């Protein structure tokens, strides 16, 4: 056997050995790491650097074995591997820093804390018996849904009017006769379910332009009954010296015209402006605020999906020192449990129940009880006595008392409207 053939066989044997090693060790390890990532055991900012170190170590070992470099070459390979390790450690350190920053996500309200009739429920309670009381049959007549931020409001309505019982959010896994009737699927899904007649009444902010177009395409008219008022608010890191902005400055930030905090009286830091998902209640409010000014591209983040792999999505607000985010006042005050995030005054007015009530805070608006009917047909509340009685009670002093107790602002006057 010639030396050349021996060398070729040796190389093939080495390749085969590494291949078997990767199959026996590497594949199960990668599968385990992937499952750990999906389950939350290992965050992405740890997994990717570890994989980079492993890949760099294997490559360095192969180069030293196959290329047989001299002393200088071996030192170069070692230095390159060390740089990869340092970069990976720095990446993990930055990820750990970001992970410990407070995050405000409008979807994280713990709904079970407000579930009607549940032990220690945080839902507001009337001081006297409700003037509207339903029996078991009537209680099963209406299906409710809505925005996450408004679940505490309509959970309080249910607790006052519906008979005592178990009201799980989902139909599956419960033998309660009310399972799934009082749902909370968020603003986007609630509007879709209402337009497809999968629910009867939803509680939400005014619909977005896309939702209005969807209603028209489905041949439906949305009927809006104002039931309270809320403020659209902006917040920053509490260490940010900026305590207030004008509406025009907010428009400048979210259109990309204002990019540094020193342009509005802050430090020399670039502005990290967070947004929400399309058609969410707060994103719709931001679009209304911007009027005809274009929105800049939102902050993005990587997420792992078992079906889609690594995908890009709109990032939740993370409290960097240069960050700015937005929400509705109830959500912001409910979720901000420390002094690390501060609400901003707008046009010199801080968002409080009093400034929302008297109209001095510039970004306050109604939220609604919304029904839907085919175009050309009357609103459901005109033909359904149960629904009409419920909406009338919501706008009564007792219903408005629950709105106020929950943390929102009640109506000055009653009224209804329709959008089609």
mmCIF file of C-alpha atoms in Angstrom:
data_model
loop_
_atom_site.group_PDB
_atom_site.id
_atom_site.type_symbol
_atom_site.label_atom_id
_atom_site.label_comp_id
_atom_site.label_asym_id
_atom_site.label_seq_id
_atom_site.Cartn_x
_atom_site.Cartn_y
_atom_site.Cartn_z
ATOM 1 C CA UNK A 1 0.000 0.000 0.000
ATOM 2 C CA UNK A 2 1.464 3.320 -1.071
ATOM 3 C CA UNK A 3 2.015 6.168 1.374
ATOM 4 C CA UNK A 4 -0.523 8.285 -0.511
ATOM 5 C CA UNK A 5 -3.205 5.637 -0.192
ATOM 6 C CA UNK A 6 -2.418 5.202 3.499
ATOM 7 C CA UNK A 7 -2.785 8.971 3.987
ATOM 8 C CA UNK A 8 -6.134 8.988 2.160
ATOM 9 C CA UNK A 9 -7.404 6.058 4.244
ATOM 10 C CA UNK A 10 -6.243 7.750 7.425
ATOM 11 C CA UNK A 11 -8.088 10.939 6.491
ATOM 12 C CA UNK A 12 -11.233 8.984 5.605
ATOM 13 C CA UNK A 13 -11.021 7.125 8.897
ATOM 14 C CA UNK A 14 -10.695 10.420 10.756
ATOM 15 C CA UNK A 15 -13.674 11.921 8.922
ATOM 16 C CA UNK A 16 -15.722 8.783 9.588
ATOM 17 C CA UNK A 17 -14.770 8.846 13.254
ATOM 18 C CA UNK A 18 -15.782 12.493 13.643
ATOM 19 C CA UNK A 19 -19.002 11.815 11.785
ATOM 20 C CA UNK A 20 -19.913 8.943 14.092
ATOM 21 C CA UNK A 21 -19.024 11.089 17.121
ATOM 22 C CA UNK A 22 -21.258 13.909 15.891
ATOM 23 C CA UNK A 23 -24.122 11.495 15.277
ATOM 24 C CA UNK A 24 -23.798 9.804 18.658
ATOM 25 C CA UNK A 25 -23.128 12.913 20.744
ATOM 26 C CA UNK A 26 -23.747 16.045 18.718
ATOM 27 C CA UNK A 27 -27.225 15.311 17.356
ATOM 28 C CA UNK A 28 -28.751 14.300 20.736
ATOM 29 C CA UNK A 29 -27.031 17.276 22.362
ATOM 30 C CA UNK A 30 -28.400 19.728 19.800
ATOM 31 C CA UNK A 31 -31.864 18.175 20.129
ATOM 32 C CA UNK A 32 -31.674 18.510 23.920
ATOM 33 C CA UNK A 33 -30.556 22.132 23.655
ATOM 34 C CA UNK A 34 -33.385 22.900 21.225
ATOM 35 C CA UNK A 35 -35.969 21.399 23.577
ATOM 36 C CA UNK A 36 -34.414 23.308 26.467
ATOM 37 C CA UNK A 37 -34.740 26.527 24.507
ATOM 38 C CA UNK A 38 -38.383 25.909 23.659
ATOM 39 C CA UNK A 39 -39.202 25.079 27.267
ATOM 40 C CA UNK A 40 -37.362 28.136 28.557
ATOM 41 C CA UNK A 41 -34.581 26.240 30.350
ATOM 42 C CA UNK A 42 -31.860 27.853 28.229
ATOM 43 C CA UNK A 43 -32.430 31.358 26.785
ATOM 44 C CA UNK A 44 -31.350 32.196 23.252
ATOM 45 C CA UNK A 45 -28.582 34.522 24.455
ATOM 46 C CA UNK A 46 -26.955 31.527 26.205
ATOM 47 C CA UNK A 47 -27.585 28.813 23.625
ATOM 48 C CA UNK A 48 -26.179 30.601 20.573
ATOM 49 C CA UNK A 49 -22.855 31.562 22.230
ATOM 50 C CA UNK A 50 -22.436 27.999 23.542
ATOM 51 C CA UNK A 51 -23.011 26.610 20.057
ATOM 52 C CA UNK A 52 -20.499 29.134 18.670
ATOM 53 C CA UNK A 53 -17.882 28.034 21.219
ATOM 54 C CA UNK A 54 -18.541 24.354 20.436
ATOM 55 C CA UNK A 55 -18.286 24.939 16.678
ATOM 56 C CA UNK A 56 -15.099 26.997 17.072
ATOM 57 C CA UNK A 57 -13.551 24.295 19.310
ATOM 58 C CA UNK A 58 -14.303 21.538 16.799
ATOM 59 C CA UNK A 59 -12.935 23.620 13.918
ATOM 60 C CA UNK A 60 -9.753 24.447 15.887
ATOM 61 C CA UNK A 61 -9.194 20.756 16.716
ATOM 62 C CA UNK A 62 -9.675 19.735 13.077
ATOM 63 C CA UNK A 63 -7.298 22.428 11.807
ATOM 64 C CA UNK A 64 -4.577 21.409 14.252
ATOM 65 C CA UNK A 65 -4.982 17.725 13.324
ATOM 66 C CA UNK A 66 -5.321 17.946 9.555
ATOM 67 C CA UNK A 67 -3.183 20.965 8.692
ATOM 68 C CA UNK A 68 -0.442 20.198 11.250
ATOM 69 C CA UNK A 69 0.534 23.883 11.563
ATOM 70 C CA UNK A 70 3.767 25.088 13.059
ATOM 71 C CA UNK A 71 4.102 26.914 16.364
ATOM 72 C CA UNK A 72 2.943 30.223 14.902
ATOM 73 C CA UNK A 73 -0.068 28.549 13.256
ATOM 74 C CA UNK A 74 -1.078 26.768 16.458
ATOM 75 C CA UNK A 75 -0.853 30.040 18.359
ATOM 76 C CA UNK A 76 -3.024 31.710 15.724
ATOM 77 C CA UNK A 77 -5.671 28.978 15.998
ATOM 78 C CA UNK A 78 -5.603 29.233 19.793
ATOM 79 C CA UNK A 79 -5.893 33.046 19.646
ATOM 80 C CA UNK A 80 -8.856 32.835 17.236
ATOM 81 C CA UNK A 81 -10.594 30.320 19.498
ATOM 82 C CA UNK A 82 -9.965 32.565 22.512
ATOM 83 C CA UNK A 83 -11.498 35.537 20.667
ATOM 84 C CA UNK A 84 -14.593 33.495 19.862
ATOM 85 C CA UNK A 85 -14.872 32.532 23.542
ATOM 86 C CA UNK A 86 -14.481 36.149 24.674
ATOM 87 C CA UNK A 87 -17.084 37.305 22.170
ATOM 88 C CA UNK A 88 -19.474 34.562 23.305
ATOM 89 C CA UNK A 89 -19.008 35.491 26.963
ATOM 90 C CA UNK A 90 -19.612 39.166 26.135
ATOM 91 C CA UNK A 91 -22.757 38.193 24.221
ATOM 92 C CA UNK A 92 -24.040 36.160 27.182
ATOM 93 C CA UNK A 93 -23.243 39.036 29.541
ATOM 94 C CA UNK A 94 -25.187 41.499 27.397
ATOM 95 C CA UNK A 95 -28.094 39.073 27.171
ATOM 96 C CA UNK A 96 -28.121 38.591 30.937
ATOM 97 C CA UNK A 97 -28.111 42.376 31.421
ATOM 98 C CA UNK A 98 -31.029 42.823 29.028
ATOM 99 C CA UNK A 99 -32.946 39.947 30.636
ATOM 100 C CA UNK A 100 -32.841 41.562 34.077
ATOM 101 C CA UNK A 101 -34.249 44.868 32.824
ATOM 102 C CA UNK A 102 -37.946 45.394 33.709
ATOM 103 C CA UNK A 103 -40.225 44.608 30.761
ATOM 104 C CA UNK A 104 -43.695 46.001 30.153
ATOM 105 C CA UNK A 105 -45.861 43.834 27.917
ATOM 106 C CA UNK A 106 -49.569 44.662 27.515
ATOM 107 C CA UNK A 107 -50.418 40.958 27.289
ATOM 108 C CA UNK A 108 -49.086 39.886 30.687
ATOM 109 C CA UNK A 109 -51.966 40.905 32.978
ATOM 110 C CA UNK A 110 -52.752 37.867 35.110
ATOM 111 C CA UNK A 111 -56.357 37.266 34.113
ATOM 112 C CA UNK A 112 -56.973 34.655 36.789
ATOM 113 C CA UNK A 113 -56.416 37.350 39.410
ATOM 114 C CA UNK A 114 -59.668 39.015 38.273
ATOM 115 C CA UNK A 115 -61.773 35.926 37.517
ATOM 116 C CA UNK A 116 -65.368 36.471 38.733
ATOM 117 C CA UNK A 117 -66.278 34.772 42.012
ATOM 118 C CA UNK A 118 -62.811 33.212 42.348
ATOM 119 C CA UNK A 119 -61.311 33.173 45.857
ATOM 120 C CA UNK A 120 -59.389 36.414 46.488
ATOM 121 C CA UNK A 121 -60.478 37.800 43.094
ATOM 122 C CA UNK A 122 -59.273 41.372 42.525
ATOM 123 C CA UNK A 123 -62.401 42.245 40.535
ATOM 124 C CA UNK A 124 -64.239 45.285 41.944
ATOM 125 C CA UNK A 125 -67.320 44.662 44.106
ATOM 126 C CA UNK A 126 -70.488 46.752 44.517
ATOM 127 C CA UNK A 127 -71.306 47.925 48.021
ATOM 128 C CA UNK A 128 -74.990 47.084 47.510
ATOM 129 C CA UNK A 129 -76.813 44.380 45.515
ATOM 130 C CA UNK A 130 -76.957 45.000 41.782
ATOM 131 C CA UNK A 131 -80.214 46.352 40.391
ATOM 132 C CA UNK A 132 -79.760 43.864 37.519
ATOM 133 C CA UNK A 133 -79.640 40.216 38.519
ATOM 134 C CA UNK A 134 -79.681 37.216 36.153
ATOM 135 C CA UNK A 135 -80.612 33.608 36.685
ATOM 136 C CA UNK A 136 -78.670 30.667 35.254
ATOM 137 C CA UNK A 137 -80.610 30.578 31.983
ATOM 138 C CA UNK A 138 -80.230 34.295 31.266
ATOM 139 C CA UNK A 139 -76.546 34.236 32.242
ATOM 140 C CA UNK A 140 -75.848 31.746 29.456
ATOM 141 C CA UNK A 141 -77.514 33.981 26.880
ATOM 142 C CA UNK A 142 -74.560 36.323 26.339
ATOM 143 C CA UNK A 143 -70.974 35.507 25.335
ATOM 144 C CA UNK A 144 -68.397 38.149 26.330
ATOM 145 C CA UNK A 145 -64.849 38.817 25.123
ATOM 146 C CA UNK A 146 -62.490 41.756 25.031
ATOM 147 C CA UNK A 147 -59.132 43.433 25.437
ATOM 148 C CA UNK A 148 -56.878 42.091 28.155
ATOM 149 C CA UNK A 149 -56.713 45.476 29.883
ATOM 150 C CA UNK A 150 -60.508 45.615 30.093
ATOM 151 C CA UNK A 151 -61.040 42.115 31.491
ATOM 152 C CA UNK A 152 -60.956 43.461 35.089
ATOM 153 C CA UNK A 153 -63.857 45.785 34.157
ATOM 154 C CA UNK A 154 -66.184 43.251 32.586
ATOM 155 C CA UNK A 155 -65.191 40.594 35.126
ATOM 156 C CA UNK A 156 -66.555 43.007 37.756
ATOM 157 C CA UNK A 157 -69.767 43.395 35.708
ATOM 158 C CA UNK A 158 -70.164 39.614 35.597
ATOM 159 C CA UNK A 159 -69.516 39.313 39.329
ATOM 160 C CA UNK A 160 -72.302 41.848 39.980
ATOM 161 C CA UNK A 161 -74.956 40.598 37.529
ATOM 162 C CA UNK A 162 -74.335 36.904 36.776
ATOM 163 C CA UNK A 163 -75.153 34.150 39.293
ATOM 164 C CA UNK A 164 -72.293 32.908 41.458
ATOM 165 C CA UNK A 165 -70.330 30.110 39.866
ATOM 166 C CA UNK A 166 -67.142 29.127 38.091
ATOM 167 C CA UNK A 167 -66.324 31.190 34.982
ATOM 168 C CA UNK A 168 -63.213 29.674 33.392
ATOM 169 C CA UNK A 169 -61.817 31.590 30.424
ATOM 170 C CA UNK A 170 -61.677 28.544 28.170
ATOM 171 C CA UNK A 171 -64.359 26.008 27.268
ATOM 172 C CA UNK A 172 -62.062 22.961 27.386
ATOM 173 C CA UNK A 173 -61.169 21.115 30.561
ATOM 174 C CA UNK A 174 -64.095 22.322 32.676
ATOM 175 C CA UNK A 175 -67.585 21.008 33.380
ATOM 176 C CA UNK A 176 -68.870 24.460 34.409
ATOM 177 C CA UNK A 177 -71.993 25.519 32.460
ATOM 178 C CA UNK A 178 -70.339 28.920 31.975
ATOM 179 C CA UNK A 179 -67.000 27.655 30.620
ATOM 180 C CA UNK A 180 -65.740 29.872 27.801
ATOM 181 C CA UNK A 181 -68.724 32.257 27.906
ATOM 182 C CA UNK A 182 -66.662 34.997 29.596
ATOM 183 C CA UNK A 183 -63.513 34.927 27.456
ATOM 184 C CA UNK A 184 -60.564 37.280 27.024
ATOM 185 C CA UNK A 185 -58.705 36.742 23.761
ATOM 186 C CA UNK A 186 -57.248 40.305 23.390
ATOM 187 C CA UNK A 187 -58.352 43.204 21.175
ATOM 188 C CA UNK A 188 -57.419 41.733 17.796
ATOM 189 C CA UNK A 189 -58.989 38.327 18.344
ATOM 190 C CA UNK A 190 -62.038 39.724 20.127
ATOM 191 C CA UNK A 191 -62.923 41.945 17.151
ATOM 192 C CA UNK A 192 -62.447 39.040 14.763
ATOM 193 C CA UNK A 193 -64.649 36.746 16.877
ATOM 194 C CA UNK A 194 -67.346 39.434 17.125
ATOM 195 C CA UNK A 195 -67.436 39.985 13.359
ATOM 196 C CA UNK A 196 -67.670 36.222 12.796
ATOM 197 C CA UNK A 197 -70.477 35.945 15.391
ATOM 198 C CA UNK A 198 -68.432 33.730 17.702
ATOM 199 C CA UNK A 199 -69.176 36.100 20.596
ATOM 200 C CA UNK A 200 -71.983 38.591 21.293
ATOM 201 C CA UNK A 201 -70.353 41.537 23.057
ATOM 202 C CA UNK A 202 -66.757 42.700 23.397
ATOM 203 C CA UNK A 203 -65.054 45.387 25.479
ATOM 204 C CA UNK A 204 -62.269 47.231 23.665
ATOM 205 C CA UNK A 205 -60.851 50.480 22.368
ATOM 206 C CA UNK A 206 -62.207 51.857 19.096
ATOM 207 C CA UNK A 207 -61.491 49.608 16.094
ATOM 208 C CA UNK A 208 -58.514 50.241 13.838
ATOM 209 C CA UNK A 209 -58.806 51.089 10.141
ATOM 210 C CA UNK A 210 -57.948 47.471 9.314
ATOM 211 C CA UNK A 211 -60.683 46.192 11.618
ATOM 212 C CA UNK A 212 -63.218 48.532 10.043
ATOM 213 C CA UNK A 213 -62.198 47.296 6.596
ATOM 214 C CA UNK A 214 -62.508 43.696 7.788
ATOM 215 C CA UNK A 215 -66.001 44.382 9.144
ATOM 216 C CA UNK A 216 -67.065 45.880 5.815
ATOM 217 C CA UNK A 217 -65.616 42.910 3.910
ATOM 218 C CA UNK A 218 -67.641 40.556 6.112
ATOM 219 C CA UNK A 219 -70.777 42.643 5.628
ATOM 220 C CA UNK A 220 -70.946 43.730 9.275
ATOM 221 C CA UNK A 221 -71.485 47.016 11.109
ATOM 222 C CA UNK A 222 -69.801 47.630 14.453
ATOM 223 C CA UNK A 223 -71.943 49.383 17.083
ATOM 224 C CA UNK A 224 -69.993 51.142 19.841
ATOM 225 C CA UNK A 225 -71.399 52.055 23.251
ATOM 226 C CA UNK A 226 -69.010 54.249 25.300
ATOM 227 C CA UNK A 227 -68.690 52.892 28.838
ATOM 228 C CA UNK A 228 -65.679 54.784 30.223
ATOM 229 C CA UNK A 229 -62.602 56.839 29.501
ATOM 230 C CA UNK A 230 -58.914 55.984 29.559
ATOM 231 C CA UNK A 231 -55.607 57.755 28.880
ATOM 232 C CA UNK A 232 -53.022 56.783 26.303
ATOM 233 C CA UNK A 233 -49.682 57.187 28.098
ATOM 234 C CA UNK A 234 -45.949 57.114 27.382
ATOM 235 C CA UNK A 235 -43.243 56.011 29.797
ATOM 236 C CA UNK A 236 -39.445 55.994 30.119
ATOM 237 C CA UNK A 237 -36.743 54.744 32.457
ATOM 238 C CA UNK A 238 -37.009 56.588 35.769
ATOM 239 C CA UNK A 239 -33.362 57.688 35.438
ATOM 240 C CA UNK A 240 -34.161 59.541 32.229
ATOM 241 C CA UNK A 241 -34.140 63.281 33.116
ATOM 242 C CA UNK A 242 -36.992 63.937 30.665
ATOM 243 C CA UNK A 243 -40.230 64.069 32.666
ATOM 244 C CA UNK A 244 -42.578 65.302 29.968
ATOM 245 C CA UNK A 245 -42.956 65.752 26.221
ATOM 246 C CA UNK A 246 -45.303 67.580 23.907
ATOM 247 C CA UNK A 247 -47.607 65.703 21.550
ATOM 248 C CA UNK A 248 -45.590 67.169 18.686
ATOM 249 C CA UNK A 249 -42.367 65.761 20.181
ATOM 250 C CA UNK A 250 -43.986 62.309 20.519
ATOM 251 C CA UNK A 251 -44.931 62.494 16.836
ATOM 252 C CA UNK A 252 -41.363 63.492 16.018
ATOM 253 C CA UNK A 253 -39.935 60.533 17.935
ATOM 254 C CA UNK A 254 -42.222 57.941 16.364
ATOM 255 C CA UNK A 255 -41.831 59.342 12.860
ATOM 256 C CA UNK A 256 -38.030 59.173 13.193
ATOM 257 C CA UNK A 257 -37.486 62.955 13.009
ATOM 258 C CA UNK A 258 -36.297 63.118 16.627
ATOM 259 C CA UNK A 259 -33.656 60.452 17.239
ATOM 260 C CA UNK A 260 -31.709 61.654 20.295
ATOM 261 C CA UNK A 261 -32.897 62.530 23.785
ATOM 262 C CA UNK A 262 -30.797 65.711 23.764
ATOM 263 C CA UNK A 263 -33.249 67.088 21.154
ATOM 264 C CA UNK A 264 -35.972 67.141 23.844
ATOM 265 C CA UNK A 265 -33.921 68.172 26.860
ATOM 266 C CA UNK A 266 -32.376 64.826 27.784
ATOM 267 C CA UNK A 267 -28.937 63.236 27.646
ATOM 268 C CA UNK A 268 -26.937 62.609 24.506
ATOM 269 C CA UNK A 269 -28.457 59.147 23.903
ATOM 270 C CA UNK A 270 -30.172 57.675 20.891
ATOM 271 C CA UNK A 271 -33.890 57.056 21.443
ATOM 272 C CA UNK A 272 -35.044 53.429 21.487
ATOM 273 C CA UNK A 273 -38.764 53.718 20.625
ATOM 274 C CA UNK A 274 -40.893 50.620 21.167
ATOM 275 C CA UNK A 275 -44.174 49.842 19.403
ATOM 276 C CA UNK A 276 -46.906 47.191 19.656
ATOM 277 C CA UNK A 277 -48.322 44.637 17.243
ATOM 278 C CA UNK A 278 -50.598 45.819 14.431
ATOM 279 C CA UNK A 279 -54.292 46.289 15.345
ATOM 280 C CA UNK A 280 -53.605 46.043 19.092
ATOM 281 C CA UNK A 281 -55.482 48.690 21.030
ATOM 282 C CA UNK A 282 -52.416 50.736 21.963
ATOM 283 C CA UNK A 283 -50.841 50.530 18.472
ATOM 284 C CA UNK A 284 -54.135 51.745 16.995
ATOM 285 C CA UNK A 285 -54.044 54.668 19.443
ATOM 286 C CA UNK A 286 -50.484 55.511 18.364
ATOM 287 C CA UNK A 287 -51.492 55.442 14.690
ATOM 288 C CA UNK A 288 -54.380 57.794 15.451
ATOM 289 C CA UNK A 289 -51.978 60.130 17.259
ATOM 290 C CA UNK A 290 -49.591 60.146 14.294
ATOM 291 C CA UNK A 291 -52.404 61.191 11.919
ATOM 292 C CA UNK A 292 -50.840 61.370 8.444
ATOM 293 C CA UNK A 293 -47.224 61.133 9.639
ATOM 294 C CA UNK A 294 -45.502 57.834 8.791
ATOM 295 C CA UNK A 295 -44.452 55.536 11.641
ATOM 296 C CA UNK A 296 -40.827 54.480 11.837
ATOM 297 C CA UNK A 297 -39.942 50.777 11.840
ATOM 298 C CA UNK A 298 -40.506 49.270 15.330
ATOM 299 C CA UNK A 299 -37.948 47.595 17.555
ATOM 300 C CA UNK A 300 -37.638 43.909 16.643
ATOM 301 C CA UNK A 301 -36.557 40.802 18.531
ATOM 302 C CA UNK A 302 -35.745 37.199 17.685
ATOM 303 C CA UNK A 303 -38.058 34.484 18.954
ATOM 304 C CA UNK A 304 -38.039 30.726 18.590
ATOM 305 C CA UNK A 305 -41.106 28.974 17.222
ATOM 306 C CA UNK A 306 -41.333 25.202 16.921
ATOM 307 C CA UNK A 307 -42.969 25.622 13.508
ATOM 308 C CA UNK A 308 -41.133 28.644 12.146
ATOM 309 C CA UNK A 309 -37.623 28.442 13.609
ATOM 310 C CA UNK A 310 -36.117 31.817 14.477
ATOM 311 C CA UNK A 311 -38.591 34.559 13.579
ATOM 312 C CA UNK A 312 -38.606 38.335 13.947
ATOM 313 C CA UNK A 313 -41.409 40.010 15.893
ATOM 314 C CA UNK A 314 -42.228 43.354 17.463
ATOM 315 C CA UNK A 315 -40.278 43.612 20.716
ATOM 316 C CA UNK A 316 -41.906 44.206 24.093
ATOM 317 C CA UNK A 317 -40.825 47.354 25.905
ATOM 318 C CA UNK A 318 -37.600 46.719 27.786
ATOM 319 C CA UNK A 319 -36.521 49.400 30.224
ATOM 320 C CA UNK A 320 -33.183 50.514 28.775
ATOM 321 C CA UNK A 321 -32.061 53.949 29.945
ATOM 322 C CA UNK A 322 -32.828 55.342 26.466
ATOM 323 C CA UNK A 323 -36.151 53.532 25.901
ATOM 324 C CA UNK A 324 -39.638 54.952 25.438
ATOM 325 C CA UNK A 325 -42.845 52.937 25.272
ATOM 326 C CA UNK A 326 -46.591 53.414 25.445
ATOM 327 C CA UNK A 327 -49.734 51.769 26.732
ATOM 328 C CA UNK A 328 -52.997 52.696 28.403
ATOM 329 C CA UNK A 329 -52.845 54.183 31.874
ATOM 330 C CA UNK A 330 -54.537 51.243 33.639
ATOM 331 C CA UNK A 331 -52.030 48.811 32.180
ATOM 332 C CA UNK A 332 -49.019 50.975 32.881
ATOM 333 C CA UNK A 333 -49.979 51.634 36.495
ATOM 334 C CA UNK A 334 -51.001 47.989 37.005
ATOM 335 C CA UNK A 335 -47.753 46.579 35.646
ATOM 336 C CA UNK A 336 -45.287 49.191 36.858
ATOM 337 C CA UNK A 337 -44.817 47.922 40.403
ATOM 338 C CA UNK A 338 -41.506 49.652 41.060
ATOM 339 C CA UNK A 339 -40.088 53.099 40.549
ATOM 340 C CA UNK A 340 -37.900 52.016 37.634
ATOM 341 C CA UNK A 341 -40.427 53.118 34.977
ATOM 342 C CA UNK A 342 -42.024 56.579 34.985
ATOM 343 C CA UNK A 343 -45.057 57.907 33.132
ATOM 344 C CA UNK A 344 -44.508 61.118 31.169
ATOM 345 C CA UNK A 345 -46.549 64.289 31.313
ATOM 346 C CA UNK A 346 -47.852 65.374 27.893
ATOM 347 C CA UNK A 347 -48.125 69.067 27.068
ATOM 348 C CA UNK A 348 -47.388 69.704 30.746
ATOM 349 C CA UNK A 349 -50.245 67.524 32.093
ATOM 350 C CA UNK A 350 -49.663 64.263 33.983
ATOM 351 C CA UNK A 351 -52.149 61.408 33.334
ATOM 352 C CA UNK A 352 -54.383 60.969 36.387
ATOM 353 C CA UNK A 353 -58.048 60.097 36.813
ATOM 354 C CA UNK A 354 -58.731 63.773 37.473
ATOM 355 C CA UNK A 355 -56.982 65.073 34.333
ATOM 356 C CA UNK A 356 -58.673 62.382 32.240
ATOM 357 C CA UNK A 357 -62.047 63.315 33.726
ATOM 358 C CA UNK A 358 -61.710 67.062 33.155
ATOM 359 C CA UNK A 359 -60.155 66.608 29.693
ATOM 360 C CA UNK A 360 -56.906 68.443 30.401
ATOM 361 C CA UNK A 361 -54.751 65.408 29.613
ATOM 362 C CA UNK A 362 -54.507 65.568 25.805
ATOM 363 C CA UNK A 363 -54.629 61.835 24.962
ATOM 364 C CA UNK A 364 -57.727 60.469 26.623
ATOM 365 C CA UNK A 365 -60.459 58.584 24.808
ATOM 366 C CA UNK A 366 -63.479 56.363 25.294
ATOM 367 C CA UNK A 367 -63.421 52.605 25.525
ATOM 368 C CA UNK A 368 -66.475 50.710 24.420
ATOM 369 C CA UNK A 369 -68.876 47.835 24.676
ATOM 370 C CA UNK A 370 -69.063 46.717 21.043
ATOM 371 C CA UNK A 371 -71.696 44.691 19.216
ATOM 372 C CA UNK A 372 -72.019 43.794 15.548
ATOM 373 C CA UNK A 373 -74.848 43.230 13.098
ATOM 374 C CA UNK A 374 -75.099 42.668 9.338
ATOM 375 C CA UNK A 375 -75.019 45.905 7.350
ATOM 376 C CA UNK A 376 -78.502 47.394 7.127
ATOM 377 C CA UNK A 377 -79.846 45.569 10.176
ATOM 378 C CA UNK A 378 -80.461 47.242 13.566
ATOM 379 C CA UNK A 379 -77.935 46.919 16.395
ATOM 380 C CA UNK A 380 -78.405 43.725 18.438
ATOM 381 C CA UNK A 381 -79.254 45.753 21.537
ATOM 382 C CA UNK A 382 -82.394 47.033 19.790
ATOM 383 C CA UNK A 383 -83.737 43.522 19.233
ATOM 384 C CA UNK A 384 -82.274 41.669 22.238
ATOM 385 C CA UNK A 385 -83.834 42.736 25.547
ATOM 386 C CA UNK A 386 -81.157 40.974 27.626
ATOM 387 C CA UNK A 387 -78.316 42.737 25.836
ATOM 388 C CA UNK A 388 -80.133 46.095 26.006
ATOM 389 C CA UNK A 389 -80.700 45.730 29.752
ATOM 390 C CA UNK A 390 -77.043 44.876 30.331
ATOM 391 C CA UNK A 391 -75.713 47.854 28.335
ATOM 392 C CA UNK A 392 -78.165 50.180 30.111
ATOM 393 C CA UNK A 393 -76.981 48.880 33.481
ATOM 394 C CA UNK A 394 -73.296 49.341 32.532
ATOM 395 C CA UNK A 395 -73.991 53.043 31.889
ATOM 396 C CA UNK A 396 -75.975 53.350 35.140
ATOM 397 C CA UNK A 397 -74.423 54.600 38.395
ATOM 398 C CA UNK A 398 -73.731 51.030 39.545
ATOM 399 C CA UNK A 399 -71.945 50.022 36.331
ATOM 400 C CA UNK A 400 -69.989 53.252 36.295
ATOM 401 C CA UNK A 401 -69.027 52.728 39.937
ATOM 402 C CA UNK A 402 -67.337 49.460 38.950
ATOM 403 C CA UNK A 403 -65.538 51.231 36.091
ATOM 404 C CA UNK A 404 -64.174 53.770 38.574
ATOM 405 C CA UNK A 405 -63.277 51.189 41.226
ATOM 406 C CA UNK A 406 -61.301 49.195 38.673
ATOM 407 C CA UNK A 407 -59.115 52.232 37.981
ATOM 408 C CA UNK A 408 -60.670 53.768 34.888
ATOM 409 C CA UNK A 409 -62.707 56.958 34.527
ATOM 410 C CA UNK A 410 -66.483 56.784 34.211
ATOM 411 C CA UNK A 411 -68.662 58.575 31.691
ATOM 412 C CA UNK A 412 -69.826 62.176 32.019
ATOM 413 C CA UNK A 413 -72.834 61.409 29.855
ATOM 414 C CA UNK A 414 -74.337 58.276 28.387
ATOM 415 C CA UNK A 415 -74.319 57.683 24.655
ATOM 416 C CA UNK A 416 -74.084 55.218 21.830
ATOM 417 C CA UNK A 417 -72.612 55.229 18.378
ATOM 418 C CA UNK A 418 -72.153 53.098 15.300
ATOM 419 C CA UNK A 419 -69.295 52.656 12.902
ATOM 420 C CA UNK A 420 -69.764 50.792 9.670
#
